[in-house]
């Protein structure tokens, strides 16, 4: 993704992006049930690099699996491109961990832009203190081998009921995470910046005692468009 689009997406909310996607008929783009560990104060933004888990079968998922150099979980950590967000399909289950602090530290050192799972992380308090955005459903101490088998890297997945295709643009804020189809990310980012400017103007108006009707959404163009333009100039927006 280009850096201008990345920069725009860092400054807009997932809620605003959800509205922009809703206008385009996309209603299932928010990854449900995930929350940030230690909010970093700036949005997580990057193209998706995926890892898919399936239900574990006991004869295939002993601790010996971690010794294999081609173990998919380890390979995914070592091949996720810098600037990308690793997104894990953990079957919406936190009965076993998707990863722990050592693997997420390695992802951070390699330049990962963030990590998302619809399951849980072990060592969650340590991960919260790392310099990488991370999102999960809740802490989970059991090793992933307990109930999960890492089975596929960088293929289409479902994460928290949202479809995620490799290269889709992932944005996470202080609330949650959304998936933007890569081919419309640039136009959605531009629209979200404009929407954010108007929403900030609306908040100022509401704090000053202005009623919502006609203002949000802006039905009364004659009254509010000139006021908005004046506000933008005054606030360099």
PDB file of C-alpha atoms in Angstrom:
ATOM      1  CA  UNK A   1       0.000   0.000   0.000  1.00  0.00           C
ATOM      2  CA  UNK A   2       1.163   3.543  -0.608  1.00  0.00           C
ATOM      3  CA  UNK A   3       2.305   5.643   2.343  1.00  0.00           C
ATOM      4  CA  UNK A   4      -0.216   8.426   1.673  1.00  0.00           C
ATOM      5  CA  UNK A   5      -3.097   5.984   2.118  1.00  0.00           C
ATOM      6  CA  UNK A   6      -1.449   4.474   5.195  1.00  0.00           C
ATOM      7  CA  UNK A   7      -1.074   7.951   6.699  1.00  0.00           C
ATOM      8  CA  UNK A   8      -4.723   8.813   6.054  1.00  0.00           C
ATOM      9  CA  UNK A   9      -5.937   5.581   7.625  1.00  0.00           C
ATOM     10  CA  UNK A  10      -3.876   6.205  10.750  1.00  0.00           C
ATOM     11  CA  UNK A  11      -6.010   9.239  11.543  1.00  0.00           C
ATOM     12  CA  UNK A  12      -9.581   7.977  11.079  1.00  0.00           C
ATOM     13  CA  UNK A  13     -11.771   5.781  13.267  1.00  0.00           C
ATOM     14  CA  UNK A  14     -12.946   2.265  12.505  1.00  0.00           C
ATOM     15  CA  UNK A  15     -16.498   3.573  12.993  1.00  0.00           C
ATOM     16  CA  UNK A  16     -16.017   6.123  10.210  1.00  0.00           C
ATOM     17  CA  UNK A  17     -14.481   3.495   7.939  1.00  0.00           C
ATOM     18  CA  UNK A  18     -17.395   1.165   8.650  1.00  0.00           C
ATOM     19  CA  UNK A  19     -19.806   3.864   7.453  1.00  0.00           C
ATOM     20  CA  UNK A  20     -17.753   4.469   4.297  1.00  0.00           C
ATOM     21  CA  UNK A  21     -17.829   0.738   3.527  1.00  0.00           C
ATOM     22  CA  UNK A  22     -21.537   0.525   4.356  1.00  0.00           C
ATOM     23  CA  UNK A  23     -22.172   3.135   1.647  1.00  0.00           C
ATOM     24  CA  UNK A  24     -20.525   0.712  -0.777  1.00  0.00           C
ATOM     25  CA  UNK A  25     -22.703  -2.200   0.315  1.00  0.00           C
ATOM     26  CA  UNK A  26     -20.068  -3.849   2.540  1.00  0.00           C
ATOM     27  CA  UNK A  27     -21.634  -4.635   5.918  1.00  0.00           C
ATOM     28  CA  UNK A  28     -19.480  -7.400   7.399  1.00  0.00           C
ATOM     29  CA  UNK A  29     -16.008  -5.896   7.509  1.00  0.00           C
ATOM     30  CA  UNK A  30     -15.483  -5.356  11.251  1.00  0.00           C
ATOM     31  CA  UNK A  31     -13.675  -8.234  12.959  1.00  0.00           C
ATOM     32  CA  UNK A  32     -16.032  -9.074  15.798  1.00  0.00           C
ATOM     33  CA  UNK A  33     -14.975  -9.691  19.374  1.00  0.00           C
ATOM     34  CA  UNK A  34     -11.374  -8.427  19.285  1.00  0.00           C
ATOM     35  CA  UNK A  35      -9.883  -5.692  21.448  1.00  0.00           C
ATOM     36  CA  UNK A  36      -6.484  -3.981  21.648  1.00  0.00           C
ATOM     37  CA  UNK A  37      -3.839  -5.015  24.149  1.00  0.00           C
ATOM     38  CA  UNK A  38      -2.274  -1.785  25.383  1.00  0.00           C
ATOM     39  CA  UNK A  39      -3.545   0.894  22.964  1.00  0.00           C
ATOM     40  CA  UNK A  40      -0.554   2.573  21.294  1.00  0.00           C
ATOM     41  CA  UNK A  41      -2.253   5.909  20.574  1.00  0.00           C
ATOM     42  CA  UNK A  42      -2.155   5.503  16.786  1.00  0.00           C
ATOM     43  CA  UNK A  43      -4.072   3.255  14.415  1.00  0.00           C
ATOM     44  CA  UNK A  44      -2.637  -0.046  13.269  1.00  0.00           C
ATOM     45  CA  UNK A  45      -2.559  -0.046   9.457  1.00  0.00           C
ATOM     46  CA  UNK A  46      -1.175  -2.552   6.976  1.00  0.00           C
ATOM     47  CA  UNK A  47      -1.972  -5.209   4.369  1.00  0.00           C
ATOM     48  CA  UNK A  48      -3.165  -8.561   5.680  1.00  0.00           C
ATOM     49  CA  UNK A  49      -0.892 -11.585   5.884  1.00  0.00           C
ATOM     50  CA  UNK A  50      -2.936 -14.530   7.105  1.00  0.00           C
ATOM     51  CA  UNK A  51      -2.534 -17.687   9.165  1.00  0.00           C
ATOM     52  CA  UNK A  52      -5.324 -20.250   9.493  1.00  0.00           C
ATOM     53  CA  UNK A  53      -5.817 -22.710  12.315  1.00  0.00           C
ATOM     54  CA  UNK A  54      -8.028 -25.792  12.200  1.00  0.00           C
ATOM     55  CA  UNK A  55      -9.177 -28.057  15.053  1.00  0.00           C
ATOM     56  CA  UNK A  56      -6.256 -30.025  16.458  1.00  0.00           C
ATOM     57  CA  UNK A  57      -6.063 -33.807  16.203  1.00  0.00           C
ATOM     58  CA  UNK A  58      -4.121 -35.398  19.038  1.00  0.00           C
ATOM     59  CA  UNK A  59      -1.782 -37.545  16.911  1.00  0.00           C
ATOM     60  CA  UNK A  60      -0.727 -34.519  14.846  1.00  0.00           C
ATOM     61  CA  UNK A  61      -0.227 -31.922  17.549  1.00  0.00           C
ATOM     62  CA  UNK A  62       2.364 -32.950  20.115  1.00  0.00           C
ATOM     63  CA  UNK A  63       5.066 -30.586  21.378  1.00  0.00           C
ATOM     64  CA  UNK A  64       7.419 -32.200  18.862  1.00  0.00           C
ATOM     65  CA  UNK A  65       5.666 -30.211  16.118  1.00  0.00           C
ATOM     66  CA  UNK A  66       7.397 -27.033  17.285  1.00  0.00           C
ATOM     67  CA  UNK A  67      10.792 -28.613  16.518  1.00  0.00           C
ATOM     68  CA  UNK A  68       9.972 -28.851  12.811  1.00  0.00           C
ATOM     69  CA  UNK A  69      11.431 -26.006  10.713  1.00  0.00           C
ATOM     70  CA  UNK A  70       8.365 -26.003   8.459  1.00  0.00           C
ATOM     71  CA  UNK A  71       5.809 -25.616  11.252  1.00  0.00           C
ATOM     72  CA  UNK A  72       3.264 -23.171   9.713  1.00  0.00           C
ATOM     73  CA  UNK A  73       2.912 -20.966  12.789  1.00  0.00           C
ATOM     74  CA  UNK A  74       6.683 -20.415  12.977  1.00  0.00           C
ATOM     75  CA  UNK A  75       7.025 -20.026   9.212  1.00  0.00           C
ATOM     76  CA  UNK A  76       4.255 -17.401   9.185  1.00  0.00           C
ATOM     77  CA  UNK A  77       6.077 -15.343  11.823  1.00  0.00           C
ATOM     78  CA  UNK A  78       9.313 -15.562   9.830  1.00  0.00           C
ATOM     79  CA  UNK A  79       7.759 -14.718   6.444  1.00  0.00           C
ATOM     80  CA  UNK A  80       5.188 -12.028   7.266  1.00  0.00           C
ATOM     81  CA  UNK A  81       6.427  -9.038   5.221  1.00  0.00           C
ATOM     82  CA  UNK A  82       7.539  -5.913   7.096  1.00  0.00           C
ATOM     83  CA  UNK A  83       4.692  -3.408   7.251  1.00  0.00           C
ATOM     84  CA  UNK A  84       2.032  -6.121   7.096  1.00  0.00           C
ATOM     85  CA  UNK A  85      -0.525  -7.111   9.732  1.00  0.00           C
ATOM     86  CA  UNK A  86      -0.651 -10.796  10.609  1.00  0.00           C
ATOM     87  CA  UNK A  87      -4.302 -11.887  10.873  1.00  0.00           C
ATOM     88  CA  UNK A  88      -5.043 -15.262  12.455  1.00  0.00           C
ATOM     89  CA  UNK A  89      -8.165 -17.337  12.002  1.00  0.00           C
ATOM     90  CA  UNK A  90      -8.306 -19.093  15.364  1.00  0.00           C
ATOM     91  CA  UNK A  91     -11.877 -20.319  14.912  1.00  0.00           C
ATOM     92  CA  UNK A  92     -13.144 -17.636  17.325  1.00  0.00           C
ATOM     93  CA  UNK A  93     -11.781 -19.798  20.139  1.00  0.00           C
ATOM     94  CA  UNK A  94      -9.541 -18.676  22.997  1.00  0.00           C
ATOM     95  CA  UNK A  95      -9.457 -22.095  24.632  1.00  0.00           C
ATOM     96  CA  UNK A  96      -5.838 -22.233  23.460  1.00  0.00           C
ATOM     97  CA  UNK A  97      -3.451 -19.440  22.552  1.00  0.00           C
ATOM     98  CA  UNK A  98      -2.881 -18.255  18.997  1.00  0.00           C
ATOM     99  CA  UNK A  99       0.672 -17.211  19.941  1.00  0.00           C
ATOM    100  CA  UNK A 100       2.708 -15.893  22.856  1.00  0.00           C
ATOM    101  CA  UNK A 101       5.099 -13.076  23.631  1.00  0.00           C
ATOM    102  CA  UNK A 102       8.194 -14.686  22.060  1.00  0.00           C
ATOM    103  CA  UNK A 103       6.593 -15.077  18.635  1.00  0.00           C
ATOM    104  CA  UNK A 104       4.971 -11.636  18.742  1.00  0.00           C
ATOM    105  CA  UNK A 105       8.300 -10.109  19.783  1.00  0.00           C
ATOM    106  CA  UNK A 106       9.886 -11.750  16.738  1.00  0.00           C
ATOM    107  CA  UNK A 107       7.110 -10.376  14.533  1.00  0.00           C
ATOM    108  CA  UNK A 108       7.756  -6.914  15.991  1.00  0.00           C
ATOM    109  CA  UNK A 109      11.526  -7.134  15.420  1.00  0.00           C
ATOM    110  CA  UNK A 110      10.916  -8.174  11.811  1.00  0.00           C
ATOM    111  CA  UNK A 111       8.866  -5.013  11.216  1.00  0.00           C
ATOM    112  CA  UNK A 112       5.307  -6.322  11.434  1.00  0.00           C
ATOM    113  CA  UNK A 113       2.705  -3.564  11.537  1.00  0.00           C
ATOM    114  CA  UNK A 114       0.475  -5.496  13.956  1.00  0.00           C
ATOM    115  CA  UNK A 115      -1.230  -8.775  14.764  1.00  0.00           C
ATOM    116  CA  UNK A 116      -4.886  -9.795  15.118  1.00  0.00           C
ATOM    117  CA  UNK A 117      -6.482 -13.030  16.258  1.00  0.00           C
ATOM    118  CA  UNK A 118     -10.094 -13.921  16.910  1.00  0.00           C
ATOM    119  CA  UNK A 119      -8.722 -16.196  19.636  1.00  0.00           C
ATOM    120  CA  UNK A 120      -6.419 -15.251  22.505  1.00  0.00           C
ATOM    121  CA  UNK A 121      -2.757 -14.623  23.244  1.00  0.00           C
ATOM    122  CA  UNK A 122      -0.759 -16.145  26.070  1.00  0.00           C
ATOM    123  CA  UNK A 123       1.595 -13.780  27.939  1.00  0.00           C
ATOM    124  CA  UNK A 124      -0.966 -11.090  27.135  1.00  0.00           C
ATOM    125  CA  UNK A 125       0.358  -8.549  29.659  1.00  0.00           C
ATOM    126  CA  UNK A 126       3.837  -8.791  28.123  1.00  0.00           C
ATOM    127  CA  UNK A 127       2.463  -8.445  24.588  1.00  0.00           C
ATOM    128  CA  UNK A 128       0.535  -5.355  25.699  1.00  0.00           C
ATOM    129  CA  UNK A 129       3.861  -3.723  26.553  1.00  0.00           C
ATOM    130  CA  UNK A 130       5.507  -4.479  23.206  1.00  0.00           C
ATOM    131  CA  UNK A 131       5.930  -1.836  20.520  1.00  0.00           C
ATOM    132  CA  UNK A 132       3.513  -3.553  18.134  1.00  0.00           C
ATOM    133  CA  UNK A 133      -0.288  -3.235  17.983  1.00  0.00           C
ATOM    134  CA  UNK A 134      -2.017  -6.473  18.989  1.00  0.00           C
ATOM    135  CA  UNK A 135      -5.701  -7.416  19.131  1.00  0.00           C
ATOM    136  CA  UNK A 136      -7.353 -10.512  20.585  1.00  0.00           C
ATOM    137  CA  UNK A 137     -10.525 -11.658  22.327  1.00  0.00           C
ATOM    138  CA  UNK A 138      -9.051 -12.484  25.749  1.00  0.00           C
ATOM    139  CA  UNK A 139      -5.912 -13.903  27.372  1.00  0.00           C
ATOM    140  CA  UNK A 140      -5.350 -17.622  26.889  1.00  0.00           C
ATOM    141  CA  UNK A 141      -2.534 -19.595  28.520  1.00  0.00           C
ATOM    142  CA  UNK A 142      -2.736 -23.115  26.950  1.00  0.00           C
ATOM    143  CA  UNK A 143      -0.365 -23.684  24.034  1.00  0.00           C
ATOM    144  CA  UNK A 144      -2.098 -23.482  20.636  1.00  0.00           C
ATOM    145  CA  UNK A 145      -1.403 -27.196  20.067  1.00  0.00           C
ATOM    146  CA  UNK A 146      -3.995 -27.969  22.742  1.00  0.00           C
ATOM    147  CA  UNK A 147      -6.918 -27.277  20.390  1.00  0.00           C
ATOM    148  CA  UNK A 148      -5.450 -25.721  17.222  1.00  0.00           C
ATOM    149  CA  UNK A 149      -3.335 -26.864  14.310  1.00  0.00           C
ATOM    150  CA  UNK A 150      -1.705 -24.166  12.176  1.00  0.00           C
ATOM    151  CA  UNK A 151      -2.514 -25.379   8.709  1.00  0.00           C
ATOM    152  CA  UNK A 152      -2.310 -22.660   6.037  1.00  0.00           C
ATOM    153  CA  UNK A 153      -0.403 -19.438   5.370  1.00  0.00           C
ATOM    154  CA  UNK A 154      -1.580 -16.403   3.408  1.00  0.00           C
ATOM    155  CA  UNK A 155      -4.834 -17.730   2.006  1.00  0.00           C
ATOM    156  CA  UNK A 156      -8.385 -16.323   2.430  1.00  0.00           C
ATOM    157  CA  UNK A 157      -9.661 -16.740   5.977  1.00  0.00           C
ATOM    158  CA  UNK A 158     -12.482 -15.726   8.265  1.00  0.00           C
ATOM    159  CA  UNK A 159     -11.490 -13.777  11.371  1.00  0.00           C
ATOM    160  CA  UNK A 160     -14.179 -12.790  13.857  1.00  0.00           C
ATOM    161  CA  UNK A 161     -16.817 -13.464  11.162  1.00  0.00           C
ATOM    162  CA  UNK A 162     -15.152 -11.034   8.724  1.00  0.00           C
ATOM    163  CA  UNK A 163     -13.727 -12.256   5.402  1.00  0.00           C
ATOM    164  CA  UNK A 164     -10.024 -11.476   5.073  1.00  0.00           C
ATOM    165  CA  UNK A 165      -8.115 -11.898   1.821  1.00  0.00           C
ATOM    166  CA  UNK A 166      -4.325 -11.578   1.659  1.00  0.00           C
ATOM    167  CA  UNK A 167      -3.464  -7.970   0.875  1.00  0.00           C
ATOM    168  CA  UNK A 168      -6.704  -6.514   2.248  1.00  0.00           C
ATOM    169  CA  UNK A 169      -5.981  -3.415   4.299  1.00  0.00           C
ATOM    170  CA  UNK A 170      -6.367  -3.905   8.049  1.00  0.00           C
ATOM    171  CA  UNK A 171      -7.063  -0.925  10.320  1.00  0.00           C
ATOM    172  CA  UNK A 172      -7.298  -1.141  14.094  1.00  0.00           C
ATOM    173  CA  UNK A 173      -8.120   1.699  16.484  1.00  0.00           C
ATOM    174  CA  UNK A 174      -8.736   1.938  20.233  1.00  0.00           C
ATOM    175  CA  UNK A 175     -12.023   0.040  19.797  1.00  0.00           C
ATOM    176  CA  UNK A 176     -11.666  -2.697  17.195  1.00  0.00           C
ATOM    177  CA  UNK A 177     -10.416  -3.784  13.756  1.00  0.00           C
ATOM    178  CA  UNK A 178     -11.832  -3.453  10.236  1.00  0.00           C
ATOM    179  CA  UNK A 179     -10.947  -5.021   6.872  1.00  0.00           C
ATOM    180  CA  UNK A 180     -10.898  -2.845   3.730  1.00  0.00           C
ATOM    181  CA  UNK A 181     -10.748  -4.544   0.316  1.00  0.00           C
ATOM    182  CA  UNK A 182      -7.394  -3.558  -1.163  1.00  0.00           C
ATOM    183  CA  UNK A 183      -8.811  -2.294  -4.454  1.00  0.00           C
ATOM    184  CA  UNK A 184     -10.902   0.421  -2.765  1.00  0.00           C
ATOM    185  CA  UNK A 185      -8.592   1.297   0.137  1.00  0.00           C
ATOM    186  CA  UNK A 186      -7.343   4.540  -1.408  1.00  0.00           C
ATOM    187  CA  UNK A 187     -10.802   5.961  -2.151  1.00  0.00           C
ATOM    188  CA  UNK A 188     -12.177   4.822   1.218  1.00  0.00           C
ATOM    189  CA  UNK A 189      -9.253   6.466   3.023  1.00  0.00           C
ATOM    190  CA  UNK A 190      -9.817   9.758   1.200  1.00  0.00           C
ATOM    191  CA  UNK A 191     -13.537   9.731   1.960  1.00  0.00           C
ATOM    192  CA  UNK A 192     -12.932   8.838   5.613  1.00  0.00           C
ATOM    193  CA  UNK A 193     -10.632  11.835   6.032  1.00  0.00           C
ATOM    194  CA  UNK A 194     -13.391  14.107   4.732  1.00  0.00           C
ATOM    195  CA  UNK A 195     -15.986  12.410   6.910  1.00  0.00           C
ATOM    196  CA  UNK A 196     -13.748  12.800   9.953  1.00  0.00           C
ATOM    197  CA  UNK A 197     -13.328  16.520   9.343  1.00  0.00           C
ATOM    198  CA  UNK A 198     -17.082  17.016   9.171  1.00  0.00           C
ATOM    199  CA  UNK A 199     -17.689  14.828  12.234  1.00  0.00           C
ATOM    200  CA  UNK A 200     -15.180  16.898  14.226  1.00  0.00           C
ATOM    201  CA  UNK A 201     -16.995  20.043  13.101  1.00  0.00           C
ATOM    202  CA  UNK A 202     -20.303  18.509  14.206  1.00  0.00           C
ATOM    203  CA  UNK A 203     -18.895  17.721  17.650  1.00  0.00           C
ATOM    204  CA  UNK A 204     -17.836  21.348  18.067  1.00  0.00           C
ATOM    205  CA  UNK A 205     -21.277  22.518  16.981  1.00  0.00           C
ATOM    206  CA  UNK A 206     -23.064  20.128  19.343  1.00  0.00           C
ATOM    207  CA  UNK A 207     -20.863  21.194  22.259  1.00  0.00           C
ATOM    208  CA  UNK A 208     -21.860  24.779  21.459  1.00  0.00           C
ATOM    209  CA  UNK A 209     -25.550  23.852  21.771  1.00  0.00           C
ATOM    210  CA  UNK A 210     -26.471  23.195  18.130  1.00  0.00           C
ATOM    211  CA  UNK A 211     -29.258  20.619  17.533  1.00  0.00           C
ATOM    212  CA  UNK A 212     -28.521  17.495  15.494  1.00  0.00           C
ATOM    213  CA  UNK A 213     -31.427  17.718  13.031  1.00  0.00           C
ATOM    214  CA  UNK A 214     -30.221  19.129   9.738  1.00  0.00           C
ATOM    215  CA  UNK A 215     -26.622  19.114  10.957  1.00  0.00           C
ATOM    216  CA  UNK A 216     -25.862  15.393  11.110  1.00  0.00           C
ATOM    217  CA  UNK A 217     -26.372  14.196   8.490  1.00  0.00           C
ATOM    218  CA  UNK A 218     -25.989  17.559   6.770  1.00  0.00           C
ATOM    219  CA  UNK A 219     -29.420  18.139   5.268  1.00  0.00           C
ATOM    220  CA  UNK A 220     -29.423  21.900   5.730  1.00  0.00           C
ATOM    221  CA  UNK A 221     -26.640  22.659   3.249  1.00  0.00           C
ATOM    222  CA  UNK A 222     -27.459  26.360   3.087  1.00  0.00           C
ATOM    223  CA  UNK A 223     -26.784  26.816   6.779  1.00  0.00           C
ATOM    224  CA  UNK A 224     -24.107  24.288   7.634  1.00  0.00           C
ATOM    225  CA  UNK A 225     -21.909  24.038   4.539  1.00  0.00           C
ATOM    226  CA  UNK A 226     -20.633  27.646   4.850  1.00  0.00           C
ATOM    227  CA  UNK A 227     -20.093  27.163   8.591  1.00  0.00           C
ATOM    228  CA  UNK A 228     -18.176  23.972   7.922  1.00  0.00           C
ATOM    229  CA  UNK A 229     -15.949  25.638   5.345  1.00  0.00           C
ATOM    230  CA  UNK A 230     -15.187  28.467   7.773  1.00  0.00           C
ATOM    231  CA  UNK A 231     -14.388  25.911  10.490  1.00  0.00           C
ATOM    232  CA  UNK A 232     -12.030  24.032   8.158  1.00  0.00           C
ATOM    233  CA  UNK A 233     -10.074  27.164   7.327  1.00  0.00           C
ATOM    234  CA  UNK A 234      -9.857  28.163  10.965  1.00  0.00           C
ATOM    235  CA  UNK A 235      -8.696  24.692  12.005  1.00  0.00           C
ATOM    236  CA  UNK A 236      -6.471  23.972   8.998  1.00  0.00           C
ATOM    237  CA  UNK A 237      -8.542  20.887   8.081  1.00  0.00           C
TER     238      UNK A 237
END
